[in-house]
Amino acid sequence: MPPIIISLMAPFRSFFTAPVWEHVLALITGMVLAPGKRTVSAALRVMGLGAAHDFALYHYVLNRARWNSRAVARTLLTMILDRFLPTGPVVIGIDDTIERRWGRKIAARGVYRDPVRSSHGHFVKTSGLRWLSVMAMVPVPWTRRRWALPFLTILAPSERYNTAHRRRHKKLTDWARQAILQVRRWLPKRKIVVVADSTFAALDLIAAVRRHVCLITRLRLDASLFEPAPERRPGQNGRPRKKGRRLPKLSELLEEKKKRRTKLSMPYWYGDERCILEIMTGTAIWYHSGLPPAPIRWVLVRDPTGVRDPQAFLCTDLDATPVEILGWFVSRWSIETTFQESRAHLGVETQRQWSDLAIARTTPALFGLFSLVTLWAADPKIAGSLRPRSTAWYHKRELSFSDAMAAIRKLFWSAPSFSMSRHPPDSVEIPAALWERLTEALCYAA
C-alpha cells in the first residue's frame, strides 16, 4: 500500500485490527479509483486484486468484521472541524434521502415518496432504503459557499420491516432526536445550530432538543401561534396555562398592508448572487393540543419581485437575529448538492450487498468518503495542485467536488510506481501491472 494512503487514513487506524486495516486501506483506495459501480469486486479489480484468492476477506470488512462505526463518525467530525471550523458555532445539517434498491433480500427497504422525481403536483413512489444523514456545514477554502460534509448516516428502516421483526417503529424525527443529542455529547463545549427542512418541524422533536441545540426549520404559514402564558396570580387554582392569547396566523400577516416590513439584503438566496427580501419577525408560543408548547422566534420572508412564494422559518433561540437565522438556513441547501455529487462520483445506489450489516455500513461509508476526499483535497500538500477543469468554451470559476476527486485520483495513481525518465524528459515509465490496471479501469468505465 502506498505510504500516502496510510498517512491520510492514520486517524482511523486504532478502530481496526491489523488484518482488517490492510483490507480497509485497499477498499478505500479502490472506491476512490473505481469508476462506475462501487462494489467490492470493482474496488478489488482496480487495485489489481482481481485474482486474489482471499477476496472473501475484503467482503468481511463490511458484513462480518467488528469495528465501531460510531467511533469512526466521531473521529471524522473532529477532523472536519479541526480543518475547516476550529472555532465558532457549528452548523449541522440534517436531512433524509432515499437509496433506490430492489430485491427480496433487502430486508429494511420500504416504499417511499421519491423526492427527486416527485413535485408538488406529481407523486412518484419508489422502493428503497431511507437514510438520515447528519452533515457539518463548513466553509472550504476554494469556494464562497459552505459545503455539507457527512459524518454520520443512519438507516431508518420502514414500518413494515420493524413490524415483521417485532421491533418498535421509530419515526424519522425519533432518529433525528437521537442523532442531534449524540452530536451534542460529542461537542459539549461548542454552540450547535441544527438546520433542517419542514419534515423535522415537529413539536416533540423541538421539546427534546431545544435546551441542547439551536434548531432552525421551516414553519407552516397556518401554524397556531400564541402569546406566552400569563403569570399565575397568588392562590390561583387550576393547572398552569400553557399559552396565552392567540396571535394572527402568518398567512394573515402577509395580507395586512399596514404591517411594517424590514428590507434585508441576503446573499445566495436560491442561487442568486444577492436578493432583497422583505421580512417580519417576532416571538411566540407554537402550540398544538396534546403536544408540548415551544417558544420560538419566527421569521416571515417575502420576495418583493414575486418570483418566490412567501416562506416562514422558526428558531428555538429567541435571541437570534433574522440575519443569523436566514444565513444559517441558507447553508442547508448544500445538502442536496452533497447527495447529488455522492451519487454521481461515489456510486451511491450502485452497491449490491445483501447482508444487513453490509448494507448498514456501505452507504454511510460512501457518504463519509465524500468528506474524506474534501479533507484530503484541503491538505496544504495537495491543495496547491487543485485546478478547476476548464475548456475553451467553459470557464469554471470555483472548484467543485469532481475537481477534488480528480486531484485525489491523480495522487493515488501516481503514488505507487510512476518514475520520471530523464531521457527524454516528456516520457514516463509505467510498469506493466499498473498499465493493465489503468487500461482496464478506462475500458470498463460506465
CSV table of C-alpha atoms in Angstrom, one decimal:
chain,number,residue,atom,x,y,z
A,1,MET,CA,0.0,0.0,0.0
A,2,PRO,CA,1.4,3.4,-0.9
A,3,PRO,CA,2.6,5.5,2.1
A,4,ILE,CA,0.4,8.4,1.1
A,5,ILE,CA,-2.7,6.3,1.7
A,6,ILE,CA,-1.5,5.1,5.0
A,7,SER,CA,-0.7,8.6,6.2
A,8,LEU,CA,-4.1,10.0,5.1
A,9,MET,CA,-6.0,7.3,6.9
A,10,ALA,CA,-3.9,7.2,10.0
A,11,PRO,CA,-6.5,8.8,12.3
A,12,PHE,CA,-8.7,5.7,11.9
A,13,ARG,CA,-6.1,3.1,12.5
A,14,SER,CA,-7.0,2.4,16.1
A,15,PHE,CA,-10.5,1.3,15.3
A,16,PHE,CA,-9.5,-1.8,13.3
A,17,THR,CA,-7.3,-4.9,13.9
A,18,ALA,CA,-4.1,-5.2,11.8
A,19,PRO,CA,-5.5,-7.7,9.2
A,20,VAL,CA,-8.8,-5.8,8.8
A,21,TRP,CA,-6.9,-2.5,8.5
A,22,GLU,CA,-5.0,-3.7,5.4
A,23,HIS,CA,-8.2,-4.6,3.8
A,24,VAL,CA,-9.8,-1.3,4.7
A,25,LEU,CA,-7.0,0.6,3.0
A,26,ALA,CA,-7.4,-1.4,-0.1
A,27,LEU,CA,-11.1,-0.9,-0.2
A,28,ILE,CA,-10.9,2.9,0.4
A,29,THR,CA,-8.3,3.3,-2.3
A,30,GLY,CA,-10.3,1.1,-4.7
A,31,MET,CA,-13.6,3.0,-4.0
A,32,VAL,CA,-11.8,6.3,-4.9
A,33,LEU,CA,-10.2,5.0,-8.1
A,34,ALA,CA,-13.0,2.8,-9.4
A,35,PRO,CA,-15.3,4.3,-12.0
A,36,GLY,CA,-19.0,3.3,-12.2
A,37,LYS,CA,-20.4,0.9,-9.6
A,38,ARG,CA,-18.8,0.9,-6.2
A,39,THR,CA,-18.9,-2.8,-5.4
A,40,VAL,CA,-16.2,-4.7,-3.5
A,41,SER,CA,-15.4,-6.5,-6.7
A,42,ALA,CA,-14.9,-3.3,-8.6
A,43,ALA,CA,-12.6,-2.0,-5.9
A,44,LEU,CA,-10.5,-5.2,-6.0
A,45,ARG,CA,-10.2,-5.1,-9.8
A,46,VAL,CA,-9.0,-1.5,-9.9
A,47,MET,CA,-6.4,-2.3,-7.2
A,48,GLY,CA,-5.1,-5.3,-9.2
A,49,LEU,CA,-6.5,-7.8,-6.8
A,50,GLY,CA,-9.0,-9.4,-9.2
A,51,ALA,CA,-7.1,-12.7,-9.0
A,52,ALA,CA,-6.7,-12.7,-5.2
A,53,HIS,CA,-7.9,-16.0,-3.7
A,54,ASP,CA,-8.7,-14.3,-0.3
A,55,PHE,CA,-11.3,-12.0,-1.9
A,56,ALA,CA,-13.9,-13.0,0.7
A,57,LEU,CA,-11.8,-11.3,3.4
A,58,TYR,CA,-12.5,-8.0,1.8
A,59,HIS,CA,-16.2,-8.6,2.0
A,60,TYR,CA,-15.9,-9.5,5.6
A,61,VAL,CA,-14.8,-5.9,6.4
A,62,LEU,CA,-18.4,-4.9,5.7
A,63,ASN,CA,-20.5,-7.9,6.6
A,64,ARG,CA,-18.7,-9.5,9.5
A,65,ALA,CA,-15.7,-7.6,10.9
A,66,ARG,CA,-16.1,-5.9,14.3
A,67,TRP,CA,-15.5,-2.2,14.2
A,68,ASN,CA,-17.3,0.7,15.8
A,69,SER,CA,-18.9,2.9,13.1
A,70,ARG,CA,-20.0,5.5,15.7
A,71,ALA,CA,-16.4,6.0,16.8
A,72,VAL,CA,-15.4,6.4,13.2
A,73,ALA,CA,-18.1,9.1,12.7
A,74,ARG,CA,-16.9,11.0,15.8
A,75,THR,CA,-13.3,11.0,14.6
A,76,LEU,CA,-14.4,12.2,11.1
A,77,LEU,CA,-16.4,15.0,12.7
A,78,THR,CA,-13.4,16.0,14.8
A,79,MET,CA,-11.2,16.1,11.6
A,80,ILE,CA,-13.7,18.2,9.7
A,81,LEU,CA,-14.0,20.8,12.5
A,82,ASP,CA,-10.2,20.9,13.1
A,83,ARG,CA,-9.5,21.5,9.4
A,84,PHE,CA,-12.4,23.9,8.4
A,85,LEU,CA,-14.1,25.3,11.5
A,86,PRO,CA,-11.9,25.2,14.7
A,87,THR,CA,-13.9,28.0,16.4
A,88,GLY,CA,-17.4,29.5,16.3
A,89,PRO,CA,-20.9,28.0,16.1
A,90,VAL,CA,-21.1,24.6,14.4
A,91,VAL,CA,-23.9,24.4,11.9
A,92,ILE,CA,-25.2,20.9,11.5
A,93,GLY,CA,-27.5,20.0,8.6
A,94,ILE,CA,-29.8,17.0,8.9
A,95,ASP,CA,-31.9,15.5,6.1
A,96,ASP,CA,-33.1,12.2,4.7
A,97,THR,CA,-32.6,10.6,1.3
A,98,ILE,CA,-33.8,7.5,-0.4
A,99,GLU,CA,-31.4,5.0,-1.8
A,100,ARG,CA,-33.3,3.2,-4.5
A,101,ARG,CA,-32.9,-0.6,-4.0
A,102,TRP,CA,-35.0,-3.6,-5.1
A,103,GLY,CA,-34.9,-7.2,-4.2
A,104,ARG,CA,-36.5,-9.5,-1.6
A,105,LYS,CA,-33.2,-9.9,0.3
A,106,ILE,CA,-33.0,-6.2,1.0
A,107,ALA,CA,-34.9,-6.6,4.3
A,108,ALA,CA,-35.0,-3.0,5.5
A,109,ARG,CA,-36.4,-1.5,2.3
A,110,GLY,CA,-39.7,0.2,2.1
A,111,VAL,CA,-41.8,2.2,-0.4
A,112,TYR,CA,-41.4,5.9,-0.1
A,113,ARG,CA,-42.1,9.1,-1.9
A,114,ASP,CA,-39.2,9.8,-4.3
A,115,PRO,CA,-38.1,13.4,-3.6
A,116,VAL,CA,-36.1,13.7,-6.8
A,117,ARG,CA,-38.7,12.6,-9.2
A,118,SER,CA,-41.8,14.0,-7.4
A,119,SER,CA,-43.1,17.5,-7.5
A,120,HIS,CA,-45.9,19.5,-5.8
A,121,GLY,CA,-48.4,18.1,-8.4
A,122,HIS,CA,-46.8,14.8,-9.3
A,123,PHE,CA,-46.3,12.0,-6.7
A,124,VAL,CA,-43.8,9.2,-7.5
A,125,LYS,CA,-43.2,6.2,-5.3
A,126,THR,CA,-40.0,4.2,-5.2
A,127,SER,CA,-38.6,1.1,-3.4
A,128,GLY,CA,-35.5,1.7,-1.4
A,129,LEU,CA,-33.7,2.4,1.9
A,130,ARG,CA,-34.3,5.6,3.8
A,131,TRP,CA,-31.1,7.2,5.3
A,132,LEU,CA,-30.9,10.0,7.8
A,133,SER,CA,-27.6,11.9,7.1
A,134,VAL,CA,-26.0,14.3,9.5
A,135,MET,CA,-23.6,16.8,7.9
A,136,ALA,CA,-21.3,19.6,9.1
A,137,MET,CA,-21.8,22.8,7.1
A,138,VAL,CA,-18.3,24.2,6.9
A,139,PRO,CA,-16.5,26.8,4.7
A,140,VAL,CA,-14.0,25.3,2.3
A,141,PRO,CA,-11.0,27.4,1.0
A,142,TRP,CA,-11.7,27.1,-2.7
A,143,THR,CA,-15.3,28.3,-2.8
A,144,ARG,CA,-17.5,31.0,-1.3
A,145,ARG,CA,-20.3,28.6,-0.3
A,146,ARG,CA,-20.4,26.3,2.6
A,147,TRP,CA,-20.1,22.6,1.8
A,148,ALA,CA,-22.2,19.9,3.6
A,149,LEU,CA,-19.8,17.2,4.8
A,150,PRO,CA,-21.5,14.0,6.0
A,151,PHE,CA,-20.0,12.3,9.1
A,152,LEU,CA,-23.0,10.2,10.5
A,153,THR,CA,-25.5,8.4,8.4
A,154,ILE,CA,-28.2,6.3,10.0
A,155,LEU,CA,-30.5,3.7,8.4
A,156,ALA,CA,-34.2,4.4,9.2
A,157,PRO,CA,-36.0,1.2,8.5
A,158,SER,CA,-39.5,1.1,7.2
A,159,GLU,CA,-42.5,0.4,9.4
A,160,ARG,CA,-43.1,-2.9,7.5
A,161,TYR,CA,-39.6,-4.1,8.4
A,162,ASN,CA,-40.0,-3.2,12.1
A,163,THR,CA,-43.4,-4.9,12.2
A,164,ALA,CA,-42.0,-8.1,10.6
A,165,HIS,CA,-39.1,-8.2,13.1
A,166,ARG,CA,-41.3,-7.3,16.1
A,167,ARG,CA,-39.4,-4.1,16.7
A,168,ARG,CA,-40.8,-0.7,17.9
A,169,HIS,CA,-41.0,1.5,14.9
A,170,LYS,CA,-39.1,4.8,15.2
A,171,LYS,CA,-40.3,7.8,13.2
A,172,LEU,CA,-37.7,9.9,11.3
A,173,THR,CA,-38.0,12.6,14.0
A,174,ASP,CA,-37.0,10.0,16.6
A,175,TRP,CA,-33.9,9.1,14.7
A,176,ALA,CA,-33.2,12.8,14.3
A,177,ARG,CA,-33.5,13.4,18.1
A,178,GLN,CA,-31.0,10.6,18.9
A,179,ALA,CA,-28.6,11.9,16.2
A,180,ILE,CA,-28.8,15.5,17.5
A,181,LEU,CA,-28.2,14.5,21.1
A,182,GLN,CA,-25.3,12.3,20.1
A,183,VAL,CA,-23.6,15.3,18.3
A,184,ARG,CA,-24.3,17.4,21.5
A,185,ARG,CA,-22.4,14.8,23.5
A,186,TRP,CA,-19.5,14.8,21.1
A,187,LEU,CA,-19.2,18.6,21.1
A,188,PRO,CA,-20.1,19.6,24.7
A,189,LYS,CA,-18.3,23.0,24.5
A,190,ARG,CA,-19.4,24.2,21.1
A,191,LYS,CA,-22.6,26.1,20.2
A,192,ILE,CA,-24.5,23.8,17.8
A,193,VAL,CA,-27.0,25.1,15.3
A,194,VAL,CA,-29.1,22.4,13.6
A,195,VAL,CA,-30.8,23.3,10.3
A,196,ALA,CA,-33.5,21.0,8.8
A,197,ASP,CA,-36.5,21.2,6.4
A,198,SER,CA,-40.2,21.1,7.3
A,199,THR,CA,-40.1,17.3,7.9
A,200,PHE,CA,-38.4,18.0,11.2
A,201,ALA,CA,-40.7,20.8,12.3
A,202,ALA,CA,-42.3,18.7,15.0
A,203,LEU,CA,-43.1,19.9,18.4
A,204,ASP,CA,-42.0,16.7,20.2
A,205,LEU,CA,-38.6,17.0,18.5
A,206,ILE,CA,-38.3,20.7,19.4
A,207,ALA,CA,-39.1,19.9,23.0
A,208,ALA,CA,-36.5,17.2,23.2
A,209,VAL,CA,-33.5,19.2,21.8
A,210,ARG,CA,-34.3,22.9,22.3
A,211,ARG,CA,-32.3,23.0,25.6
A,212,HIS,CA,-29.2,21.4,24.0
A,213,VAL,CA,-29.0,23.0,20.5
A,214,CYS,CA,-30.5,25.8,18.4
A,215,LEU,CA,-32.9,24.2,15.9
A,216,ILE,CA,-34.0,26.0,12.7
A,217,THR,CA,-36.6,24.6,10.4
A,218,ARG,CA,-39.4,25.8,8.1
A,219,LEU,CA,-42.7,26.8,9.7
A,220,ARG,CA,-46.2,26.4,8.3
A,221,LEU,CA,-47.9,29.7,7.4
A,222,ASP,CA,-51.0,28.4,9.1
A,223,ALA,CA,-49.3,27.3,12.4
A,224,SER,CA,-51.1,28.1,15.6
A,225,LEU,CA,-49.1,30.8,17.4
A,226,PHE,CA,-49.9,32.2,20.8
A,227,GLU,CA,-48.6,34.8,23.3
A,228,PRO,CA,-46.7,33.4,26.3
A,229,ALA,CA,-48.9,32.2,29.2
A,230,PRO,CA,-49.6,34.9,31.7
A,231,GLU,CA,-48.1,34.7,35.2
A,232,ARG,CA,-50.2,32.9,37.8
A,233,ARG,CA,-51.8,35.0,40.4
A,234,PRO,CA,-51.1,34.1,44.1
A,235,GLY,CA,-53.6,31.5,45.2
A,236,GLN,CA,-54.9,30.8,41.7
A,237,ASN,CA,-56.5,27.4,41.3
A,238,GLY,CA,-56.2,25.0,38.4
A,239,ARG,CA,-53.5,23.8,36.2
A,240,PRO,CA,-50.9,26.3,34.9
A,241,ARG,CA,-51.7,27.7,31.5
A,242,LYS,CA,-49.5,26.6,28.6
A,243,LYS,CA,-50.3,29.5,26.2
A,244,GLY,CA,-51.8,33.0,26.2
A,245,ARG,CA,-53.9,34.9,23.7
A,246,ARG,CA,-54.0,33.6,20.1
A,247,LEU,CA,-51.9,35.5,17.6
A,248,PRO,CA,-52.7,36.1,14.0
A,249,LYS,CA,-51.5,33.4,11.6
A,250,LEU,CA,-48.5,34.2,9.5
A,251,SER,CA,-50.6,33.9,6.3
A,252,GLU,CA,-52.9,36.7,7.7
A,253,LEU,CA,-49.9,38.9,8.3
A,254,LEU,CA,-49.0,38.7,4.7
A,255,GLU,CA,-52.4,40.2,3.8
A,256,GLU,CA,-52.1,43.1,6.1
A,257,LYS,CA,-50.7,46.1,4.3
A,258,LYS,CA,-50.3,48.2,7.4
A,259,LYS,CA,-47.7,45.8,8.9
A,260,ARG,CA,-44.2,47.3,8.7
A,261,ARG,CA,-41.7,45.1,6.9
A,262,THR,CA,-38.0,45.3,7.1
A,263,LYS,CA,-35.9,45.0,3.9
A,264,LEU,CA,-32.9,42.7,4.1
A,265,SER,CA,-30.1,42.1,1.5
A,266,MET,CA,-29.5,38.3,1.5
A,267,PRO,CA,-26.6,36.7,-0.4
A,268,TYR,CA,-27.0,33.3,-2.2
A,269,TRP,CA,-30.8,33.3,-1.8
A,270,TYR,CA,-31.9,30.4,-4.1
A,271,GLY,CA,-28.8,30.7,-6.3
A,272,ASP,CA,-28.9,34.4,-6.8
A,273,GLU,CA,-25.8,36.5,-6.0
A,274,ARG,CA,-27.8,38.8,-3.8
A,275,CYS,CA,-31.5,39.2,-3.2
A,276,ILE,CA,-33.5,41.9,-1.4
A,277,LEU,CA,-36.2,40.4,0.9
A,278,GLU,CA,-38.9,41.8,3.0
A,279,ILE,CA,-39.0,40.2,6.4
A,280,MET,CA,-41.1,40.3,9.6
A,281,THR,CA,-40.1,38.6,12.8
A,282,GLY,CA,-41.4,38.1,16.3
A,283,THR,CA,-41.5,35.6,19.2
A,284,ALA,CA,-44.4,33.3,20.0
A,285,ILE,CA,-45.5,30.0,21.6
A,286,TRP,CA,-46.2,27.3,18.9
A,287,TYR,CA,-48.8,25.0,20.4
A,288,HIS,CA,-50.9,22.1,19.3
A,289,SER,CA,-53.3,20.2,21.6
A,290,GLY,CA,-51.6,17.2,23.2
A,291,LEU,CA,-48.0,18.3,22.4
A,292,PRO,CA,-45.6,20.4,24.5
A,293,PRO,CA,-45.6,24.1,23.7
A,294,ALA,CA,-42.5,25.5,22.0
A,295,PRO,CA,-41.2,29.1,22.5
A,296,ILE,CA,-39.9,30.1,19.1
A,297,ARG,CA,-38.7,33.1,17.1
A,298,TRP,CA,-40.4,33.2,13.7
A,299,VAL,CA,-39.2,34.9,10.6
A,300,LEU,CA,-41.6,35.6,7.7
A,301,VAL,CA,-39.9,36.2,4.4
A,302,ARG,CA,-41.5,37.7,1.3
A,303,ASP,CA,-39.9,38.2,-2.1
A,304,PRO,CA,-40.9,41.7,-3.4
A,305,THR,CA,-40.5,40.6,-7.0
A,306,GLY,CA,-43.0,37.8,-6.5
A,307,VAL,CA,-40.7,35.2,-8.1
A,308,ARG,CA,-40.6,33.1,-4.9
A,309,ASP,CA,-43.5,32.2,-2.6
A,310,PRO,CA,-43.6,33.6,0.9
A,311,GLN,CA,-41.8,31.4,3.4
A,312,ALA,CA,-41.6,31.2,7.2
A,313,PHE,CA,-38.9,29.9,9.5
A,314,LEU,CA,-38.6,29.1,13.1
A,315,CYS,CA,-35.7,29.2,15.5
A,316,THR,CA,-35.6,27.9,19.1
A,317,ASP,CA,-33.0,30.6,20.0
A,318,LEU,CA,-35.2,33.6,20.9
A,319,ASP,CA,-32.2,35.9,20.8
A,320,ALA,CA,-31.0,35.0,17.3
A,321,THR,CA,-31.4,37.8,14.7
A,322,PRO,CA,-33.2,37.3,11.3
A,323,VAL,CA,-29.9,37.7,9.5
A,324,GLU,CA,-28.3,34.9,11.5
A,325,ILE,CA,-31.4,32.6,11.1
A,326,LEU,CA,-31.6,33.0,7.4
A,327,GLY,CA,-27.8,32.8,7.0
A,328,TRP,CA,-27.7,29.5,8.8
A,329,PHE,CA,-30.7,28.1,6.9
A,330,VAL,CA,-29.3,29.0,3.5
A,331,SER,CA,-26.3,26.8,4.2
A,332,ARG,CA,-28.7,23.8,4.3
A,333,TRP,CA,-29.2,23.9,0.6
A,334,SER,CA,-25.7,22.4,0.1
A,335,ILE,CA,-27.1,19.1,1.5
A,336,GLU,CA,-28.9,18.4,-1.8
A,337,THR,CA,-25.6,19.1,-3.7
A,338,THR,CA,-23.8,16.6,-1.5
A,339,PHE,CA,-26.4,13.9,-2.2
A,340,GLN,CA,-26.2,14.6,-5.9
A,341,GLU,CA,-22.4,14.6,-6.0
A,342,SER,CA,-22.2,11.4,-3.9
A,343,ARG,CA,-24.5,9.6,-6.4
A,344,ALA,CA,-22.6,10.9,-9.5
A,345,HIS,CA,-19.0,10.5,-8.3
A,346,LEU,CA,-19.0,8.0,-5.5
A,347,GLY,CA,-21.5,5.5,-6.8
A,348,VAL,CA,-24.2,5.7,-4.1
A,349,GLU,CA,-27.0,3.4,-5.1
A,350,THR,CA,-24.7,1.1,-7.2
A,351,GLN,CA,-23.5,-1.2,-4.3
A,352,ARG,CA,-25.0,-4.7,-4.3
A,353,GLN,CA,-24.7,-6.1,-0.8
A,354,TRP,CA,-27.4,-8.3,0.6
A,355,SER,CA,-26.2,-8.7,4.2
A,356,ASP,CA,-28.0,-6.5,6.6
A,357,LEU,CA,-24.7,-5.4,8.3
A,358,ALA,CA,-23.0,-4.7,5.0
A,359,ILE,CA,-26.0,-2.6,3.8
A,360,ALA,CA,-25.9,-0.6,7.1
A,361,ARG,CA,-22.2,0.1,6.7
A,362,THR,CA,-21.6,0.6,2.9
A,363,THR,CA,-23.8,3.7,2.2
A,364,PRO,CA,-22.6,5.6,5.3
A,365,ALA,CA,-19.0,4.7,4.3
A,366,LEU,CA,-19.6,6.2,0.8
A,367,PHE,CA,-21.1,9.4,2.2
A,368,GLY,CA,-18.2,9.6,4.6
A,369,LEU,CA,-15.8,9.2,1.7
A,370,PHE,CA,-17.2,12.5,0.3
A,371,SER,CA,-15.9,14.2,3.5
A,372,LEU,CA,-12.6,12.3,3.4
A,373,VAL,CA,-11.9,13.4,-0.2
A,374,THR,CA,-12.7,17.0,0.7
A,375,LEU,CA,-10.4,16.8,3.7
A,376,TRP,CA,-7.6,15.3,1.7
A,377,ALA,CA,-8.0,18.0,-1.0
A,378,ALA,CA,-7.7,20.7,1.6
A,379,ASP,CA,-4.4,19.4,2.9
A,380,PRO,CA,-1.7,22.0,2.2
A,381,LYS,CA,0.4,19.4,0.4
A,382,ILE,CA,-2.4,18.7,-2.0
A,383,ALA,CA,-4.4,21.9,-2.2
A,384,GLY,CA,-1.7,23.6,-4.4
A,385,SER,CA,-2.4,21.2,-7.2
A,386,LEU,CA,-6.1,21.8,-7.3
A,387,ARG,CA,-7.3,23.3,-10.5
A,388,PRO,CA,-10.9,23.7,-11.9
A,389,ARG,CA,-11.5,21.8,-15.0
A,390,SER,CA,-12.0,24.4,-17.7
A,391,THR,CA,-12.2,24.4,-21.5
A,392,ALA,CA,-12.2,27.0,-24.3
A,393,TRP,CA,-16.0,27.0,-24.1
A,394,TYR,CA,-16.5,26.7,-20.4
A,395,HIS,CA,-14.6,28.7,-17.8
A,396,LYS,CA,-15.1,27.4,-14.3
A,397,ARG,CA,-14.6,30.0,-11.6
A,398,GLU,CA,-14.7,27.7,-8.5
A,399,LEU,CA,-13.7,24.2,-7.7
A,400,SER,CA,-16.3,21.5,-7.4
A,401,PHE,CA,-16.2,18.1,-5.8
A,402,SER,CA,-15.3,16.5,-9.2
A,403,ASP,CA,-12.1,18.6,-9.3
A,404,ALA,CA,-11.2,17.5,-5.7
A,405,MET,CA,-11.9,13.9,-6.7
A,406,ALA,CA,-9.8,14.1,-9.8
A,407,ALA,CA,-6.9,15.6,-7.8
A,408,ILE,CA,-7.0,12.7,-5.2
A,409,ARG,CA,-7.2,10.1,-8.0
A,410,LYS,CA,-4.1,11.6,-9.7
A,411,LEU,CA,-2.3,11.5,-6.4
A,412,PHE,CA,-3.3,7.8,-5.8
A,413,TRP,CA,-2.4,6.7,-9.3
A,414,SER,CA,1.0,8.4,-9.2
A,415,ALA,CA,1.9,7.2,-5.8
A,416,PRO,CA,2.7,3.5,-6.5
A,417,SER,CA,5.4,3.3,-9.1
A,418,PHE,CA,5.5,6.2,-11.6
A,419,SER,CA,9.1,7.1,-12.3
A,420,MET,CA,10.2,10.0,-14.4
A,421,SER,CA,12.7,9.4,-17.1
A,422,ARG,CA,15.4,12.0,-17.7
A,423,HIS,CA,15.9,10.9,-21.4
A,424,PRO,CA,13.7,12.2,-22.9
A,425,PRO,CA,12.0,14.3,-20.1
A,426,ASP,CA,8.5,14.1,-21.6
A,427,SER,CA,8.1,10.3,-21.2
A,428,VAL,CA,7.1,8.3,-18.1
A,429,GLU,CA,7.9,4.6,-17.4
A,430,ILE,CA,4.9,2.7,-16.3
A,431,PRO,CA,5.2,-0.9,-15.0
A,432,ALA,CA,3.1,-3.5,-17.0
A,433,ALA,CA,0.9,-4.3,-14.0
A,434,LEU,CA,0.0,-0.7,-13.4
A,435,TRP,CA,-0.6,-0.2,-17.1
A,436,GLU,CA,-3.1,-3.1,-17.1
A,437,ARG,CA,-5.0,-1.6,-14.1
A,438,LEU,CA,-5.2,1.8,-15.8
A,439,THR,CA,-6.4,0.4,-19.2
A,440,GLU,CA,-9.0,-1.9,-17.5
A,441,ALA,CA,-10.4,0.9,-15.4
A,442,LEU,CA,-10.8,3.1,-18.6
A,443,CYS,CA,-12.1,0.4,-20.9
A,444,TYR,CA,-14.8,-0.8,-18.4
A,445,ALA,CA,-15.8,2.6,-17.2
A,446,ALA,CA,-19.6,3.0,-17.2
